[in-house]
Short mmCIF file of C-alpha atoms in Angstrom, two decimals:
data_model
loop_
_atom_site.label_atom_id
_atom_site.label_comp_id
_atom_site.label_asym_id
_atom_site.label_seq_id
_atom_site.Cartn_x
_atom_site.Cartn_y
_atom_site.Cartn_z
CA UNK A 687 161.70 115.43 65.53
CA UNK A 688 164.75 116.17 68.09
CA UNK A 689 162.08 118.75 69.51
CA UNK A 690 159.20 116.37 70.17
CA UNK A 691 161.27 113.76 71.52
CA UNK A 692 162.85 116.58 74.21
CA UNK A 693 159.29 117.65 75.07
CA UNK A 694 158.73 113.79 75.33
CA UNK A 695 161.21 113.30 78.45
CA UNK A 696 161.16 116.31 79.83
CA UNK A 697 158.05 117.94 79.69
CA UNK A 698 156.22 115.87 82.51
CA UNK A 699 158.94 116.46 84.75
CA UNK A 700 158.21 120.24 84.56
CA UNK A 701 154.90 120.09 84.54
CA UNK A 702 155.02 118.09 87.77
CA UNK A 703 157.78 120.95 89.24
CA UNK A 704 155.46 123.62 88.27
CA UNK A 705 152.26 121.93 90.00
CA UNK A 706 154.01 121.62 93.10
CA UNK A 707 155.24 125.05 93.00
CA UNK A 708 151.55 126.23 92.54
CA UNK A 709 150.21 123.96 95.64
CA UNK A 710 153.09 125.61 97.78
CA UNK A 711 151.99 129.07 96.89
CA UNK A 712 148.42 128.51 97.74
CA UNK A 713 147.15 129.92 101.02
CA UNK A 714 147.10 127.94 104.00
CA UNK A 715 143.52 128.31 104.69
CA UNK A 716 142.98 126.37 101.50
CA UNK A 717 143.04 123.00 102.52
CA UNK A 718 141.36 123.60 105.70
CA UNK A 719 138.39 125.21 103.48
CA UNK A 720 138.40 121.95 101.19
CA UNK A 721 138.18 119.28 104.58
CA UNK A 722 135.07 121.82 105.48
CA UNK A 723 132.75 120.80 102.90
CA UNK A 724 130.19 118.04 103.60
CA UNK A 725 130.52 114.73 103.37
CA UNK A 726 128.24 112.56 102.42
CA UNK A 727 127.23 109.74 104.99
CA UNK A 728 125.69 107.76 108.06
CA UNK A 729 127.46 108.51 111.28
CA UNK A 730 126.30 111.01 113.60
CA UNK A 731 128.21 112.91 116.25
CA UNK A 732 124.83 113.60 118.57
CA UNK A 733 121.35 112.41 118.97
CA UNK A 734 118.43 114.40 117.22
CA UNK A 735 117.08 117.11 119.20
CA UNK A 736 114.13 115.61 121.59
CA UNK A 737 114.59 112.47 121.55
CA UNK A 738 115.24 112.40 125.26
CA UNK A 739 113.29 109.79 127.45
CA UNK A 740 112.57 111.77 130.78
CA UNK A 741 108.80 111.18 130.29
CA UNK A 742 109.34 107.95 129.56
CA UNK A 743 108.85 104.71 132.32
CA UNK A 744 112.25 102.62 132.09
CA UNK A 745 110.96 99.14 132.43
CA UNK A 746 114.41 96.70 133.46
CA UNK A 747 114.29 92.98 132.37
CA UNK A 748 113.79 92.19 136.16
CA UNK A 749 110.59 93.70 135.70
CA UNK A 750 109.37 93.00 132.46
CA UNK A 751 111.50 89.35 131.95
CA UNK A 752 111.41 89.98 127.82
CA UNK A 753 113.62 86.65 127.00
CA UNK A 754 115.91 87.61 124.29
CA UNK A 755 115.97 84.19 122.67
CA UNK A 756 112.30 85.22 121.73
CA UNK A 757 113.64 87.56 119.58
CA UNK A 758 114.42 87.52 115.83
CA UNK A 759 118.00 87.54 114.64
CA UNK A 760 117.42 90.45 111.81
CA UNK A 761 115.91 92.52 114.30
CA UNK A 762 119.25 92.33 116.51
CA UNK A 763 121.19 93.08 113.67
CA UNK A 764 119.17 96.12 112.62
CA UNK A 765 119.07 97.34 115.67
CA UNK A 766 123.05 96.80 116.28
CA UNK A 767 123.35 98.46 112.66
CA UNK A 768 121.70 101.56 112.91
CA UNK A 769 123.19 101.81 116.91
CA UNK A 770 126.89 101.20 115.40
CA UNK A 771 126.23 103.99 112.80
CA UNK A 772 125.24 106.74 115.92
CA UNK A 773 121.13 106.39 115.53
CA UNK A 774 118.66 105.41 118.54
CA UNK A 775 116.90 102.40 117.39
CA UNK A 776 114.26 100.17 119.09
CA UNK A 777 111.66 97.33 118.86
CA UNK A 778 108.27 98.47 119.07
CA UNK A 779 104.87 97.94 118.78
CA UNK A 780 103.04 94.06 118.33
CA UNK A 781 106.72 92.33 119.10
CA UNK A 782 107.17 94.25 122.34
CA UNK A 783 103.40 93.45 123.51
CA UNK A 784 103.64 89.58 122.10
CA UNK A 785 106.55 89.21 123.64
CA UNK A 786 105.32 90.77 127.08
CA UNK A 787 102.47 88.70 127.14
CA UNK A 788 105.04 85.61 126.73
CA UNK A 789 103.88 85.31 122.41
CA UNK A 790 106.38 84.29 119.87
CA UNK A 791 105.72 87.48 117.72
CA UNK A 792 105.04 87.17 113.97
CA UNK A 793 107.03 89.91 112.95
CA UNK A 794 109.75 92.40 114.12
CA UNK A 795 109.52 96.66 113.61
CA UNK A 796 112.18 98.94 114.30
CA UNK A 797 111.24 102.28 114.78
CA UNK A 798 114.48 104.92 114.59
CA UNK A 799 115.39 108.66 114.59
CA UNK A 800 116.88 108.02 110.98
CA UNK A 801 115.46 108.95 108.49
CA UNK A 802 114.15 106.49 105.30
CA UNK A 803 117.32 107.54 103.37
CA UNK A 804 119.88 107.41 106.08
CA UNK A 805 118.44 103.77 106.97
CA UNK A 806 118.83 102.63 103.28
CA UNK A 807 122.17 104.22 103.40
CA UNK A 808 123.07 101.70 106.37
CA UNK A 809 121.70 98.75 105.09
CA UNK A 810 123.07 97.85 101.54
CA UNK A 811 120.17 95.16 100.80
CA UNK A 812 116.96 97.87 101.99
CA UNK A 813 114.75 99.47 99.86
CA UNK A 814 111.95 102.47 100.04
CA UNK A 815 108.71 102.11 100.25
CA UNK A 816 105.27 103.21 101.38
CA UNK A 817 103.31 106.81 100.18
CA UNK A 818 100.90 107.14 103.16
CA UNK A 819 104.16 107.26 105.09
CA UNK A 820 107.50 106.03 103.88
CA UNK A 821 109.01 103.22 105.40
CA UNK A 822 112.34 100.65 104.86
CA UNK A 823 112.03 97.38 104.50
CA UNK A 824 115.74 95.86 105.25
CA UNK A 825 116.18 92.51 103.85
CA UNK A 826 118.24 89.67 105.70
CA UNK A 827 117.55 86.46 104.04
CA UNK A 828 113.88 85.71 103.89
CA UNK A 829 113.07 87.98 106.60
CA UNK A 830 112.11 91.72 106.19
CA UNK A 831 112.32 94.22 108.76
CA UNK A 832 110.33 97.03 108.74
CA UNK A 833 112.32 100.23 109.86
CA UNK A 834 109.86 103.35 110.51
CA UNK A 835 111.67 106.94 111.41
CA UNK A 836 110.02 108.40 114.36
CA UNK A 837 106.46 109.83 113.41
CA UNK A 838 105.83 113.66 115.02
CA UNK A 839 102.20 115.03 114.47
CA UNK A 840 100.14 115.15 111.23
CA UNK A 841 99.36 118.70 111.97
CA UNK A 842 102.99 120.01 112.40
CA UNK A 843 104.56 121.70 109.00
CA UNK A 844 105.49 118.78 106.68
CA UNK A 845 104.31 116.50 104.29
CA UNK A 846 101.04 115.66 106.21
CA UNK A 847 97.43 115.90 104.84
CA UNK A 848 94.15 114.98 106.14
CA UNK A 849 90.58 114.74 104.24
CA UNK A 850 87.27 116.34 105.42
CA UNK A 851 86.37 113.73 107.93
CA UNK A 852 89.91 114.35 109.72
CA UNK A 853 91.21 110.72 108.04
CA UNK A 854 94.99 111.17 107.68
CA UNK A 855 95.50 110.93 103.73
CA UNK A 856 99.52 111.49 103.65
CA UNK A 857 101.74 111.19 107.26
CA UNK A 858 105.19 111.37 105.95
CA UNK A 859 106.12 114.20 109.13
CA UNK A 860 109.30 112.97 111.10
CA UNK A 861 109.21 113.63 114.77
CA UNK A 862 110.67 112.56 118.47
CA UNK A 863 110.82 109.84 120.40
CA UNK A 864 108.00 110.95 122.57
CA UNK A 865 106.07 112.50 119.88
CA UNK A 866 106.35 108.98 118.19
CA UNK A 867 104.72 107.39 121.04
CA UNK A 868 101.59 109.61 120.87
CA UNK A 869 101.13 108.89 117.37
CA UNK A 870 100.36 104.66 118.07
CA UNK A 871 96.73 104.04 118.23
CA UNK A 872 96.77 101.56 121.63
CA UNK A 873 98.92 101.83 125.09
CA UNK A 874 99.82 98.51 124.17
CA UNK A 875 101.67 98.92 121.48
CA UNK A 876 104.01 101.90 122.47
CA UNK A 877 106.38 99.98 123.89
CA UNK A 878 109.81 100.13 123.12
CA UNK A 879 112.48 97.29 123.53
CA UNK A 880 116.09 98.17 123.27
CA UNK A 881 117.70 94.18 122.98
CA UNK A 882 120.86 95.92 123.47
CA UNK A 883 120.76 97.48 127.51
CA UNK A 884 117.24 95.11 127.84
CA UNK A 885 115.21 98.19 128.72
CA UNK A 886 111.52 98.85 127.97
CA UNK A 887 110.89 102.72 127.44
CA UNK A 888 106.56 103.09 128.00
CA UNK A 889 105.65 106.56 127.53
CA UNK A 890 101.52 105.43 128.09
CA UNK A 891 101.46 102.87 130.53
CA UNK A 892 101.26 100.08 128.01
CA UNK A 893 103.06 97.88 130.80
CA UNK A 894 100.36 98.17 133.61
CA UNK A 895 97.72 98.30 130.87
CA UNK A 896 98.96 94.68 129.45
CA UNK A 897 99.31 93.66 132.36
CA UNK A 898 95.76 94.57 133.61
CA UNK A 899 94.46 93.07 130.65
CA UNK A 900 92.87 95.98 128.85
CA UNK A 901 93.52 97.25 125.38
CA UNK A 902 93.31 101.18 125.70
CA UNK A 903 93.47 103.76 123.10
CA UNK A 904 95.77 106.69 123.48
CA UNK A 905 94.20 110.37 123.27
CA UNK A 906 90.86 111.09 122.66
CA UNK A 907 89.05 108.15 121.06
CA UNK A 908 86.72 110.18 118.71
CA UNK A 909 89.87 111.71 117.14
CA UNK A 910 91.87 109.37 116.73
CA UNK A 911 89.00 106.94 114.63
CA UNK A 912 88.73 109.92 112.58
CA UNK A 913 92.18 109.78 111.94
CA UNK A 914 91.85 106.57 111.02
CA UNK A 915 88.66 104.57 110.98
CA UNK A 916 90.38 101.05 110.26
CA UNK A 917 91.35 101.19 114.15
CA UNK A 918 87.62 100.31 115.02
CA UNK A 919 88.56 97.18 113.29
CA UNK A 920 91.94 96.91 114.67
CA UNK A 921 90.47 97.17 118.16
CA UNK A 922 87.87 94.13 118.02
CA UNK A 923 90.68 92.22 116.02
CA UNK A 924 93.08 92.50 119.21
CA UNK A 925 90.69 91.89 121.79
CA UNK A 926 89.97 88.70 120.36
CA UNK A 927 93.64 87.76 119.28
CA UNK A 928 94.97 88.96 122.87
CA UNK A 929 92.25 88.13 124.84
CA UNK A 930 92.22 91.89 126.39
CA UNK A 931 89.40 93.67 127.58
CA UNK A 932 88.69 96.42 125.45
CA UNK A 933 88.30 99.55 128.03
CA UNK A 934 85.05 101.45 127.92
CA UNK A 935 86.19 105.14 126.70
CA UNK A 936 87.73 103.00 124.06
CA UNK A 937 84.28 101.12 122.98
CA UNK A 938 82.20 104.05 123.15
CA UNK A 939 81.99 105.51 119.63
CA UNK A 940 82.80 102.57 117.57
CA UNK A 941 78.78 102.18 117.53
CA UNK A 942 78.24 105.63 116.16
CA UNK A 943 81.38 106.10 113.70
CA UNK A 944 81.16 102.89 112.50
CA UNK A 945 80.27 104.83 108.99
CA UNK A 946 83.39 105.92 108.26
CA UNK A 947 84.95 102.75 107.30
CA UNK A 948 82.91 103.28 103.94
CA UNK A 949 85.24 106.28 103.19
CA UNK A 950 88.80 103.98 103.49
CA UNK A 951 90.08 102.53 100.77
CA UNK A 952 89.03 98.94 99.38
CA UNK A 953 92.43 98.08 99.52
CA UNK A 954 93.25 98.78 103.10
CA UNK A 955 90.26 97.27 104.04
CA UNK A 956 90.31 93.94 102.69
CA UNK A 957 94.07 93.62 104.37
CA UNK A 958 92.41 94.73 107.46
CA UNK A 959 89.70 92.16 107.12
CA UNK A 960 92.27 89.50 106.10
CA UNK A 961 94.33 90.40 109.37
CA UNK A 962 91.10 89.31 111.03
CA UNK A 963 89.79 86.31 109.67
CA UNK A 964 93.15 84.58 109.69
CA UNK A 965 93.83 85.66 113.11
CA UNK A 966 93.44 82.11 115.12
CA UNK A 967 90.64 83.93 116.47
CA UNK A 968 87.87 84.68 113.55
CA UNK A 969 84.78 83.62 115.19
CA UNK A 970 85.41 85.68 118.22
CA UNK A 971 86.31 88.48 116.06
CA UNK A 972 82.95 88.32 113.77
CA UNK A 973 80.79 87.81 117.22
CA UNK A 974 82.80 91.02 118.61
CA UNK A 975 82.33 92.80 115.18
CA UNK A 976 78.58 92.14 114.99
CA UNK A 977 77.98 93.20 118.98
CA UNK A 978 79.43 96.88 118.00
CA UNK A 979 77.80 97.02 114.76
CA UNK A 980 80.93 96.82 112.17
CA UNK A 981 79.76 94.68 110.35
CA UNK A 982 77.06 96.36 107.83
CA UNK A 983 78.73 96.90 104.42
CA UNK A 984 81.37 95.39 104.77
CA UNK A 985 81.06 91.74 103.53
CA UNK A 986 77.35 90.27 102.01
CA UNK A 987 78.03 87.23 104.60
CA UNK A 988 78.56 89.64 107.66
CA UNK A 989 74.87 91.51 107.44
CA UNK A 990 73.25 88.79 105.42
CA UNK A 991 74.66 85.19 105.77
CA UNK A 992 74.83 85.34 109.24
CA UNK A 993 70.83 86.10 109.36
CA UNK A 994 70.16 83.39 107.58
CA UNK A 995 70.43 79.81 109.32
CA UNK A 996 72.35 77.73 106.92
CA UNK A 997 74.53 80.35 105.77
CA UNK A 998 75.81 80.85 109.42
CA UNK A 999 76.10 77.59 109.88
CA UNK A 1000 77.90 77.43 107.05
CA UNK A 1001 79.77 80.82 107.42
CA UNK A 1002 80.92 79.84 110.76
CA UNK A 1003 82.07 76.34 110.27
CA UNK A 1004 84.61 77.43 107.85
CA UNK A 1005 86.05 79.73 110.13
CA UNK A 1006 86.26 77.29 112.77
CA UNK A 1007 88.25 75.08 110.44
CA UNK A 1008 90.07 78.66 109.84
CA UNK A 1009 91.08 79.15 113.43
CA UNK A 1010 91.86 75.42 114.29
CA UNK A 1011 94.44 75.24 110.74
CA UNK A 1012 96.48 78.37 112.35
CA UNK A 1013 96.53 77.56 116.04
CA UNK A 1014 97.66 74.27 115.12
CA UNK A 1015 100.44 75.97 113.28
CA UNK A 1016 99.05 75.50 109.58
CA UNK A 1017 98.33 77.14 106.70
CA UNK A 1018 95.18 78.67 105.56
CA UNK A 1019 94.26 79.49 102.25
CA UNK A 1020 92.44 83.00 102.01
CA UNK A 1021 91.21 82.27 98.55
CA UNK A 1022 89.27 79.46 100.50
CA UNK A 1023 88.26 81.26 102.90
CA UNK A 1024 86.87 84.22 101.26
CA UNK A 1025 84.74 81.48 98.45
CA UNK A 1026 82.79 80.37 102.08
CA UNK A 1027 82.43 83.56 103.34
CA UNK A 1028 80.56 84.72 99.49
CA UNK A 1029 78.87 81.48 98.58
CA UNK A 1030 75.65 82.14 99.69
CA UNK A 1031 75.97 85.42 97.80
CA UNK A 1032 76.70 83.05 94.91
CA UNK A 1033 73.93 80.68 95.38
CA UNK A 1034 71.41 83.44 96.15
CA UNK A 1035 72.62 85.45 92.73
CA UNK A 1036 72.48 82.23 90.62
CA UNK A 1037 69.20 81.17 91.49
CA UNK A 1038 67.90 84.34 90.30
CA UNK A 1039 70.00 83.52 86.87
CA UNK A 1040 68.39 80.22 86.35
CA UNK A 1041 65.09 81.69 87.19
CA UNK A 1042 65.88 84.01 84.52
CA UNK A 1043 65.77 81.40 82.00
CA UNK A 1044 69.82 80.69 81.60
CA UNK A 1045 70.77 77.39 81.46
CA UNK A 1046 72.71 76.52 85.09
CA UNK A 1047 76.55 76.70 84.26
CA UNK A 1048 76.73 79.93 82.88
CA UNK A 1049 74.02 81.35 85.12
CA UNK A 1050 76.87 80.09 87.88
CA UNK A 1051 79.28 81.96 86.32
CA UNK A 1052 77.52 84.96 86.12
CA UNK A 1053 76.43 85.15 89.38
CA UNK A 1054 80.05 84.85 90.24
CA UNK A 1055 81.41 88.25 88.34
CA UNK A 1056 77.88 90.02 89.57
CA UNK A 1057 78.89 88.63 93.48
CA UNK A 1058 82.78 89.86 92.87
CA UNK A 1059 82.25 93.38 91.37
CA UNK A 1060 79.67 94.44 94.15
CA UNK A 1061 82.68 93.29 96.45
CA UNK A 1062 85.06 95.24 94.84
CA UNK A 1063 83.37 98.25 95.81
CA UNK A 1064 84.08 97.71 99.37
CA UNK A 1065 86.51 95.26 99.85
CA UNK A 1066 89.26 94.88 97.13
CA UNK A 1067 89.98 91.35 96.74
CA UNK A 1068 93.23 90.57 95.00
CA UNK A 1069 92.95 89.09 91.35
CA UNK A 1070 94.99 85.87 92.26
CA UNK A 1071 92.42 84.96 95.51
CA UNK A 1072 89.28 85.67 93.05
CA UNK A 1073 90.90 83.58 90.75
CA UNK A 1074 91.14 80.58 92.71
CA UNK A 1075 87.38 81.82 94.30
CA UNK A 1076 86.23 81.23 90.96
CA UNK A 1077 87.59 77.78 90.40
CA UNK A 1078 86.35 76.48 93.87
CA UNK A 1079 82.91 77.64 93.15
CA UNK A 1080 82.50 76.02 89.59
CA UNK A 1081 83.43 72.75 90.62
CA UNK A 1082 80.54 72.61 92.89
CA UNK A 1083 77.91 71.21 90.57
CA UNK A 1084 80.71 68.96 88.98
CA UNK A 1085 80.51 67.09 92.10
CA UNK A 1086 76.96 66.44 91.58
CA UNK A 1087 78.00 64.34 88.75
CA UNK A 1088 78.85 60.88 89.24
CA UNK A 1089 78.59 59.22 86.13
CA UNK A 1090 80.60 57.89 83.33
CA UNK A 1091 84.04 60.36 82.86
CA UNK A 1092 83.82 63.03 84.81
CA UNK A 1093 84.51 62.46 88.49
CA UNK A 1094 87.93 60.89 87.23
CA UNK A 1095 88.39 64.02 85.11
CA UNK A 1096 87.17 66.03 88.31
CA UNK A 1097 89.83 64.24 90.53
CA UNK A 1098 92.98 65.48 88.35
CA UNK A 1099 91.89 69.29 88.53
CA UNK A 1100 94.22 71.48 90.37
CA UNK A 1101 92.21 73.11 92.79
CA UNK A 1102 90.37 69.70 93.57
CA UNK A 1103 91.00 69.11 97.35
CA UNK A 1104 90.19 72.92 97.71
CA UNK A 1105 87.06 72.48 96.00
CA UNK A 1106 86.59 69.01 97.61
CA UNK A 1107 86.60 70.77 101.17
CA UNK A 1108 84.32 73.42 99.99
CA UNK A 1109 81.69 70.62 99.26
CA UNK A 1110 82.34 68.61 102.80
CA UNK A 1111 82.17 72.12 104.16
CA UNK A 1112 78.25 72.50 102.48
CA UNK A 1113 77.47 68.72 103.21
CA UNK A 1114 78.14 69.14 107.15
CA UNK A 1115 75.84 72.36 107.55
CA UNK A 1116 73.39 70.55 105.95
CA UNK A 1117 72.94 72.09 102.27
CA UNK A 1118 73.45 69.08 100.82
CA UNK A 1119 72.97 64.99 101.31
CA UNK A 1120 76.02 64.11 103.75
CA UNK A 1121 76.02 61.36 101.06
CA UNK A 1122 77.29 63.08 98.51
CA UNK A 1123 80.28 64.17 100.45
CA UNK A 1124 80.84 60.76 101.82
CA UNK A 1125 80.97 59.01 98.36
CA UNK A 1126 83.40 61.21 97.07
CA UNK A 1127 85.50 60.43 99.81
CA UNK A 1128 85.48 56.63 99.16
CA UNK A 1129 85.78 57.65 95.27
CA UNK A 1130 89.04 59.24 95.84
CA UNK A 1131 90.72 56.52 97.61
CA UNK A 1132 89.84 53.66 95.80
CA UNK A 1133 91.34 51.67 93.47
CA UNK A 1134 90.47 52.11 89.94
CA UNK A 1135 88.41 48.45 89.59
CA UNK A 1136 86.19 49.85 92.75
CA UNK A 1137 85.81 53.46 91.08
CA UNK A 1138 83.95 51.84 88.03
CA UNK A 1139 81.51 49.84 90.43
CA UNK A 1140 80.54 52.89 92.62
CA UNK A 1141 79.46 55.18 88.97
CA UNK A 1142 75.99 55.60 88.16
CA UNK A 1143 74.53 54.67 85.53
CA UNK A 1144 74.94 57.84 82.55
CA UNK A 1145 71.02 58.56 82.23
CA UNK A 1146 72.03 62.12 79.98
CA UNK A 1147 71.28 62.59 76.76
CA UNK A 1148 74.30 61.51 74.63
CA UNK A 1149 75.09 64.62 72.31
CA UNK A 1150 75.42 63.61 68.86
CA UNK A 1151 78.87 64.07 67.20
CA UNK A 1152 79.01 66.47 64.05
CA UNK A 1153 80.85 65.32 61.60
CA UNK A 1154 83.23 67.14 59.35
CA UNK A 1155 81.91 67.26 55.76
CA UNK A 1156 84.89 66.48 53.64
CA UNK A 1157 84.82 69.86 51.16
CA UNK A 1158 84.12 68.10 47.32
CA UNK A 1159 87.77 67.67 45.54
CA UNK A 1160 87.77 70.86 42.51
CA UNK A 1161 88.03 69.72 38.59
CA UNK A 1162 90.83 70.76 37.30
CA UNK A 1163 90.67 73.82 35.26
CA UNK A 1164 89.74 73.12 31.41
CA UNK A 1165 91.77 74.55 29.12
CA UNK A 1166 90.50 77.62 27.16
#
């Protein structure tokens, strides 16, 4: 006991004596060796190798006149971020050439020699994404910034892969500056913005081209809608938006590759499409798409509608709503918008049901699902807009009633001023009475007392009620 109590108060002491006598005899090298080993973290002591801008046209704010109050305070502070922690960062593509042509821009990118870890390492609220090529999206409030590291060619050594047609499958190879510059589809939009010394770097002449007024592809054309036939879209999508001219090398082959937007995915597609039609600028951009032949296969409505009197007045009235909604800063619902640009799909399908012998409601509905899967073979339309597509298109012969319950049952339904739209929509290009349309605007904001005057009279046939057969009480069980 007089033992364990010595080794109690003295035995640390030693052991500490001991320890220090061990860290004395070391070598000296030793702790030099341990501060060698690598540290984990953000800062950099030089800039990547090539990311030099001696090819590049230094545009000053004298010249270009960029107004910084234009610009989105995330963006500054990812840019100042990734700057503080030793990375070249800038603001490129659509912001640079909105904000050039004197546009608020709708969104910011930041395009950086870091790579998608380092960024995520910068920014604690960031996160990972993308497979085609990985991206960050760094989070400030409701805003996002997308951070992108500086793209080199798909055919260097890296994670890059390309299908038959040359269509770039998998891009995730990290270049230069300059190298990143060569890899944007239009002059236009390789323009980098650095908010911090207010320069412009333009590796393409984007700057003249912008200010010329045309929209010019970089490279060779041919290649580069192999690469990636959604840019054949893209191109008709800006010239309408912008207002550029699109230049004639860049026109050329739309007309003759225009088949390869049946090998990209659904998915990409309809958020291509969607980009389009909710533009500010979707009848321009369907006249444009029709004139270079893009529009085959790609929506019933583009190759068929539009042949067909009533559907394109029909087609193109809702789009003209469409464009007036977002230039006058509002909303626009692309569940909407996609039920006009299919309805005479619908109607076409469900006449061919009724003819069929099936009574009209469900012969609707299954014209609806036969209309939406041939769709989702080119264009994949998300489950919560078909949803809503759905709803907007079976109200349509409610309306037609106007009798007894329903068009107060009709006038509670949640998609009702959706599906009320849809029918003043059909009533102005002349599909149905302009009647109909106007009653059920009186209906809606009247009183109750004047609702029951304007009904008609409830000439169906009354169905007759079934009544449950009360089961016969059992006898009780005789006893044996």
């Amino acid at each position: 006991m007089i033992r364990k109590l010595f080794n109690k108060i003295f035995k640390p002491k030693l052991a500490k004596t001991e320890h220090e006598t061990s860290a004395r005899a070391r070598p000296e090298n030793a702790k030099s060796q341990h501060a060698t080993r690598p540290v984990l973290g953000t800062k950099k002591s030089a800039k990547r190798k090539g990311n030099n801008t001696d090819n590049a046209n230094s545009i000053p704010l004298k010249k270009h006149q960029i107004d910084r109050r234009l610009l989105s305070n995330a963006a500054i502070k990812t840019i100042e971020g990734l700057q503080k922690s030793g990375f070249e960062a800038y603001i490129v593509g659509g912001a640079v050439r909105d904000l050039l042509l004197q546009r608020v821009p709708k969104d910011f990118d930041v395009a950086t020699d870091a790579t998608p870890e380092e960024v995520n390492r910068v920014f604690r609220r960031s996160r990972i994404i993308g497979r085609r090529f990985r991206l960050v999206h760094v989070l400030f409030g409701d805003e996002t910034i997308e951070v992108s590291t500086f793209r080199g060619h798909h055919e260097a050594k890296g994670d890059a892969h390309t299908n038959e047609s040359g269509r770039i499958i998998r891009d995730n190879v990290f270049g230069s500056l300059e190298e990143d510059a060569t890899r944007r589809d239009f002059t236009a939009n390789a323009l980098y913005y650095d908010p911090t010394s207010e320069i412009v770097l333009d590796f393409h002449q984007g700057f003249a081209d912008i200010q010329a007024g045309i929209l010019r592809m970089i490279g060779k054309p041919e290649t580069r809608y192999a690469e990636d036939p959604v840019r054949m879209l893209r191109v008709v999508r800006l010239s309408a938006k912008l207002g550029l001219k699109i230049d004639p090398a860049t026109m050329a082959p739309i007309a003759k590759m225009a088949d390869l937007l049946q090998d990209v995915p659904p998915s990409r597609l309809f958020d291509e499409m969607l980009k389009l039609f909710l533009s500010g600028h979707a009848i321009e951009s369907v006249s444009a798409l029709r004139k270079q032949h893009l529009h085959h296969g790609l929506l019933p409505m583009l190759d068929v509608v539009l042949e067909q009197p009533m559907g394109e007045r029909f087609v193109m009235l809702a789009l003209k709503n469409t464009d007036e909604r977002i230039l006058s800063g509002k909303s626009a619902n692309p569940s909407f918008l996609f039920a006009t640009l299919l309805w005479h799909e619908v109607l076409a399908a469900w006449e061919v049901y009724k003819k069929d012998g099936n009574p009209p409601i469900p012969a609707l509905h299954m014209a609806m699902s036969e209309v939406l899967a041939s769709q989702a073979e080119k264009l994949a339309i998300h489950n919560r807009y078909t949803a809503t597509m759905k709803e907007i298109w079976g109200m349509q012969p409610r309306f037609e009633q106007r009798s007894g319950k329903r068009p107060f049952g009709l006038l509670i339904h949640p998609r009702y001023r959706a599906g009320y739209d849809f029918l003043l929509l059909r009533c102005e290009s002349g599909e149905l009475p302009a009647e109909l349309g106007t009653w059920w605007t009186t209906f809606a904001e009247a009183d109750n007392e004047t609702r029951q005057a304007m009904l008609e009279a409830d000439t169906a046939p009354k169905k007759r009620r079934k009544r449950n057969r009360k089961k016969p009480s059992g006898s009780a069980p005789s006893e044996s």
